[in-house]
């Protein structure tokens, strides 16, 4: 099970990295990236992107998780709910190049990304694991502005 999680996180990192490469074709500076949710997937993404010297803002409700992040990584942290417009504005979503929502809730991830896009985030990525949402992905991407959805378990 642990090996599967490592493979899934690696795969997710590769997907996120492809998006970043596409966005940075003409840029020579780091991107401002907001990561909402710091479970195993969110932490893996934060570690990998922090090593690449991007400006990372981690949003998480659990204060202990944020404290550990501050102590081990070069990231900014914000305690709050990623589906709250006030929290996203405080994180600086209006100038964010990318907002990645990887909480354990598909609905929270979709809502976070839709709010982030409306508030000015250039691109958004939501972790969506429920196959029932697959039929609505066209709507989420083309009508509501979601840049990409990922399912690291596929």
Coordinates of C-alpha atoms in Angstrom, one line a residue, residues 34-38 57-63 66 77-93 99-105 107-113 115-116 119:
X34 CA -1.3 28.0 -3.6
X35 CA -1.8 24.4 -2.4
X36 CA -5.0 23.7 -0.5
X37 CA -4.9 20.6 1.6
X38 CA -1.8 19.0 3.2
X57 CA 1.5 29.2 0.0
X58 CA 0.0 26.2 1.9
X59 CA -3.6 26.5 3.1
X60 CA -4.7 24.0 5.7
X61 CA -7.2 23.9 8.6
X62 CA -5.0 21.9 11.0
X63 CA -2.6 24.1 12.9
X66 CA 1.0 23.9 9.3
X77 CA 1.4 28.8 5.5
X78 CA -2.1 30.0 6.2
X79 CA -4.6 28.3 8.5
X80 CA -8.1 28.4 7.1
X81 CA -10.7 26.8 4.9
X82 CA -9.7 26.6 1.2
X83 CA -13.4 26.9 0.2
X84 CA -13.6 30.3 1.8
X85 CA -13.2 33.3 -0.4
X86 CA -11.7 35.3 2.5
X87 CA -9.0 32.6 3.1
X88 CA -8.1 32.5 -0.6
X89 CA -7.9 36.3 -0.8
X90 CA -5.7 36.3 2.3
X91 CA -3.5 33.7 0.5
X92 CA -3.2 36.1 -2.5
X93 CA -5.2 34.1 -5.0
X99 CA -4.1 27.0 -7.3
X100 CA -4.0 23.3 -6.5
X101 CA -6.7 21.8 -4.3
X102 CA -5.9 18.3 -3.0
X103 CA -8.1 17.9 0.1
X104 CA -9.8 14.6 0.8
X105 CA -13.1 16.0 -0.5
X107 CA -16.5 18.8 -3.6
X108 CA -14.2 21.0 -1.6
X109 CA -11.5 20.7 -4.2
X110 CA -13.9 21.7 -7.0
X111 CA -15.4 24.6 -5.0
X112 CA -11.9 25.9 -4.0
X113 CA -10.8 25.9 -7.6
X115 CA -13.7 30.3 -6.3
X116 CA -10.0 30.7 -7.0
X119 CA -11.0 35.6 -7.8

